[in-house]
C-alpha cells in the first residue's frame, strides 16, 4: 500500500519531525509512506471572507496537483467522519482489500481545505471537533495509520 499525507505548510518543529520520522520508520514494513508538503499562503489575521477563499483556493490548487489520479483521497476536516482507532484500521484494511493501493490523506492550512479539494475527496476524517495545529495533526495521523496496521495484524501496541 502507498500512503501519502499531503499537507499545507513546511514542518519546522524538530520534535514533531522526529516523531513523524519514527512512525514512518515503523510503518516501512507495512506500507510506503510519503509526506508531501505544499507551500502555504500568507494569511494575516484580519482577512476578509473573499481573501480567505482566495487563500484556500490557491492552497487547494497546490494540494490537487500532488494527488495521484488513481488515489483514494481522505480529507481531514473538523466536520469529517469521526472514527475509533479500530474503525480507521478497518477502513484502511478495506481499502487495501478492494484494490485501493494508493491512499492520500489531505491536511489543509490554517483556514481549512478548498471546496475543490473537498469535492476530490472520497471520504473525510475528523479526529475531534476541536481545532488543532495542522502540523501536529501530521504526527497524530501518522501514528494512527501505524496503529491501524498493528491492529489489522493483531500485533500488540494498540491497547
PDB file of C-alpha atoms in Angstrom, residues 63-152:
ATOM      1  CA  UNK A  63      -2.744  20.125  -2.977  1.00  0.00           C
ATOM      2  CA  UNK A  64      -4.668  18.854  -6.002  1.00  0.00           C
ATOM      3  CA  UNK A  65      -1.508  18.942  -8.136  1.00  0.00           C
ATOM      4  CA  UNK A  66       0.094  16.423  -5.749  1.00  0.00           C
ATOM      5  CA  UNK A  67      -2.752  13.894  -5.607  1.00  0.00           C
ATOM      6  CA  UNK A  68      -2.313  10.860  -7.851  1.00  0.00           C
ATOM      7  CA  UNK A  69      -5.193  10.445 -10.284  1.00  0.00           C
ATOM      8  CA  UNK A  70      -5.953   6.938  -9.021  1.00  0.00           C
ATOM      9  CA  UNK A  71      -5.593   7.736  -5.306  1.00  0.00           C
ATOM     10  CA  UNK A  72      -8.363   7.279  -2.786  1.00  0.00           C
ATOM     11  CA  UNK A  73      -8.466  10.647  -1.006  1.00  0.00           C
ATOM     12  CA  UNK A  74      -9.340  11.166   2.646  1.00  0.00           C
ATOM     13  CA  UNK A  75      -9.600  14.820   3.662  1.00  0.00           C
ATOM     14  CA  UNK A  76      -9.042  15.763   7.296  1.00  0.00           C
ATOM     15  CA  UNK A  77     -11.799  18.159   8.265  1.00  0.00           C
ATOM     16  CA  UNK A  78     -13.414  19.242  11.525  1.00  0.00           C
ATOM     17  CA  UNK A  79     -16.800  18.234  10.081  1.00  0.00           C
ATOM     18  CA  UNK A  80     -15.437  14.915   8.790  1.00  0.00           C
ATOM     19  CA  UNK A  81     -16.336  11.423   9.990  1.00  0.00           C
ATOM     20  CA  UNK A  82     -15.058  10.521  13.415  1.00  0.00           C
ATOM     21  CA  UNK A  83     -13.536   7.059  13.850  1.00  0.00           C
ATOM     22  CA  UNK A  84     -12.221   4.942  16.629  1.00  0.00           C
ATOM     23  CA  UNK A  85      -8.736   3.539  16.064  1.00  0.00           C
ATOM     24  CA  UNK A  86     -10.343   0.186  15.295  1.00  0.00           C
ATOM     25  CA  UNK A  87     -12.776   1.604  12.733  1.00  0.00           C
ATOM     26  CA  UNK A  88      -9.977   3.541  10.999  1.00  0.00           C
ATOM     27  CA  UNK A  89      -7.966   0.315  10.895  1.00  0.00           C
ATOM     28  CA  UNK A  90     -10.948  -1.448   9.318  1.00  0.00           C
ATOM     29  CA  UNK A  91     -11.266   1.354   6.722  1.00  0.00           C
ATOM     30  CA  UNK A  92      -7.585   1.059   5.786  1.00  0.00           C
ATOM     31  CA  UNK A  93      -7.895  -2.739   5.593  1.00  0.00           C
ATOM     32  CA  UNK A  94     -10.953  -2.447   3.330  1.00  0.00           C
ATOM     33  CA  UNK A  95      -9.144  -0.019   1.036  1.00  0.00           C
ATOM     34  CA  UNK A  96      -6.231  -2.448   0.679  1.00  0.00           C
ATOM     35  CA  UNK A  97      -8.544  -5.432   0.189  1.00  0.00           C
ATOM     36  CA  UNK A  98     -10.582  -3.779  -2.544  1.00  0.00           C
ATOM     37  CA  UNK A  99      -7.704  -2.536  -4.656  1.00  0.00           C
ATOM     38  CA  UNK A 100      -7.085   0.974  -3.386  1.00  0.00           C
ATOM     39  CA  UNK A 101      -3.322   0.646  -3.176  1.00  0.00           C
ATOM     40  CA  UNK A 102      -2.850   4.430  -3.240  1.00  0.00           C
ATOM     41  CA  UNK A 103      -4.367   6.413  -0.394  1.00  0.00           C
ATOM     42  CA  UNK A 104      -3.829  10.136   0.093  1.00  0.00           C
ATOM     43  CA  UNK A 105      -4.685  11.864   3.357  1.00  0.00           C
ATOM     44  CA  UNK A 106      -5.003  15.632   2.954  1.00  0.00           C
ATOM     45  CA  UNK A 107      -4.401  18.203   5.688  1.00  0.00           C
ATOM     46  CA  UNK A 108      -5.274  21.806   4.884  1.00  0.00           C
ATOM     47  CA  UNK A 109      -3.750  25.012   6.135  1.00  0.00           C
ATOM     48  CA  UNK A 110      -4.938  27.243   8.937  1.00  0.00           C
ATOM     49  CA  UNK A 111      -8.108  28.172   7.009  1.00  0.00           C
ATOM     50  CA  UNK A 112      -9.017  24.601   6.071  1.00  0.00           C
ATOM     51  CA  UNK A 113      -9.479  22.962   2.682  1.00  0.00           C
ATOM     52  CA  UNK A 114     -10.896  24.456  -0.500  1.00  0.00           C
ATOM     53  CA  UNK A 115     -14.191  23.291  -1.963  1.00  0.00           C
ATOM     54  CA  UNK A 116     -12.272  21.774  -4.896  1.00  0.00           C
ATOM     55  CA  UNK A 117     -10.211  19.589  -2.556  1.00  0.00           C
ATOM     56  CA  UNK A 118     -13.316  18.542  -0.632  1.00  0.00           C
ATOM     57  CA  UNK A 119     -15.030  17.586  -3.916  1.00  0.00           C
ATOM     58  CA  UNK A 120     -11.984  15.480  -4.889  1.00  0.00           C
ATOM     59  CA  UNK A 121     -12.078  13.678  -1.531  1.00  0.00           C
ATOM     60  CA  UNK A 122     -13.599  10.210  -1.464  1.00  0.00           C
ATOM     61  CA  UNK A 123     -14.015  10.363   2.298  1.00  0.00           C
ATOM     62  CA  UNK A 124     -13.420  12.657   5.265  1.00  0.00           C
ATOM     63  CA  UNK A 125     -11.837  12.145   8.658  1.00  0.00           C
ATOM     64  CA  UNK A 126     -12.066  14.161  11.839  1.00  0.00           C
ATOM     65  CA  UNK A 127     -10.029  13.475  14.946  1.00  0.00           C
ATOM     66  CA  UNK A 128     -12.146  15.828  17.022  1.00  0.00           C
ATOM     67  CA  UNK A 129     -14.460  18.784  16.865  1.00  0.00           C
ATOM     68  CA  UNK A 130     -11.612  20.771  18.411  1.00  0.00           C
ATOM     69  CA  UNK A 131      -9.176  22.723  16.273  1.00  0.00           C
ATOM     70  CA  UNK A 132      -5.542  21.557  16.265  1.00  0.00           C
ATOM     71  CA  UNK A 133      -2.431  22.929  14.579  1.00  0.00           C
ATOM     72  CA  UNK A 134      -2.244  21.239  11.186  1.00  0.00           C
ATOM     73  CA  UNK A 135       1.433  20.418  11.772  1.00  0.00           C
ATOM     74  CA  UNK A 136       0.559  18.482  14.933  1.00  0.00           C
ATOM     75  CA  UNK A 137      -2.106  16.576  13.007  1.00  0.00           C
ATOM     76  CA  UNK A 138       0.585  15.112  10.732  1.00  0.00           C
ATOM     77  CA  UNK A 139       2.114  13.375  13.747  1.00  0.00           C
ATOM     78  CA  UNK A 140      -1.259  12.227  15.096  1.00  0.00           C
ATOM     79  CA  UNK A 141      -2.283  10.926  11.666  1.00  0.00           C
ATOM     80  CA  UNK A 142       0.964   9.017  11.046  1.00  0.00           C
ATOM     81  CA  UNK A 143       0.680   7.438  14.492  1.00  0.00           C
ATOM     82  CA  UNK A 144      -2.935   6.388  13.831  1.00  0.00           C
ATOM     83  CA  UNK A 145      -2.008   4.896  10.447  1.00  0.00           C
ATOM     84  CA  UNK A 146       0.756   2.898  12.148  1.00  0.00           C
ATOM     85  CA  UNK A 147      -1.686   1.855  14.885  1.00  0.00           C
ATOM     86  CA  UNK A 148      -4.142   0.742  12.165  1.00  0.00           C
ATOM     87  CA  UNK A 149      -1.631  -1.636  10.619  1.00  0.00           C
ATOM     88  CA  UNK A 150      -0.781  -3.073  14.048  1.00  0.00           C
ATOM     89  CA  UNK A 151      -4.485  -3.593  14.810  1.00  0.00           C
ATOM     90  CA  UNK A 152      -5.107  -5.219  11.409  1.00  0.00           C
TER      91      UNK A 152
END
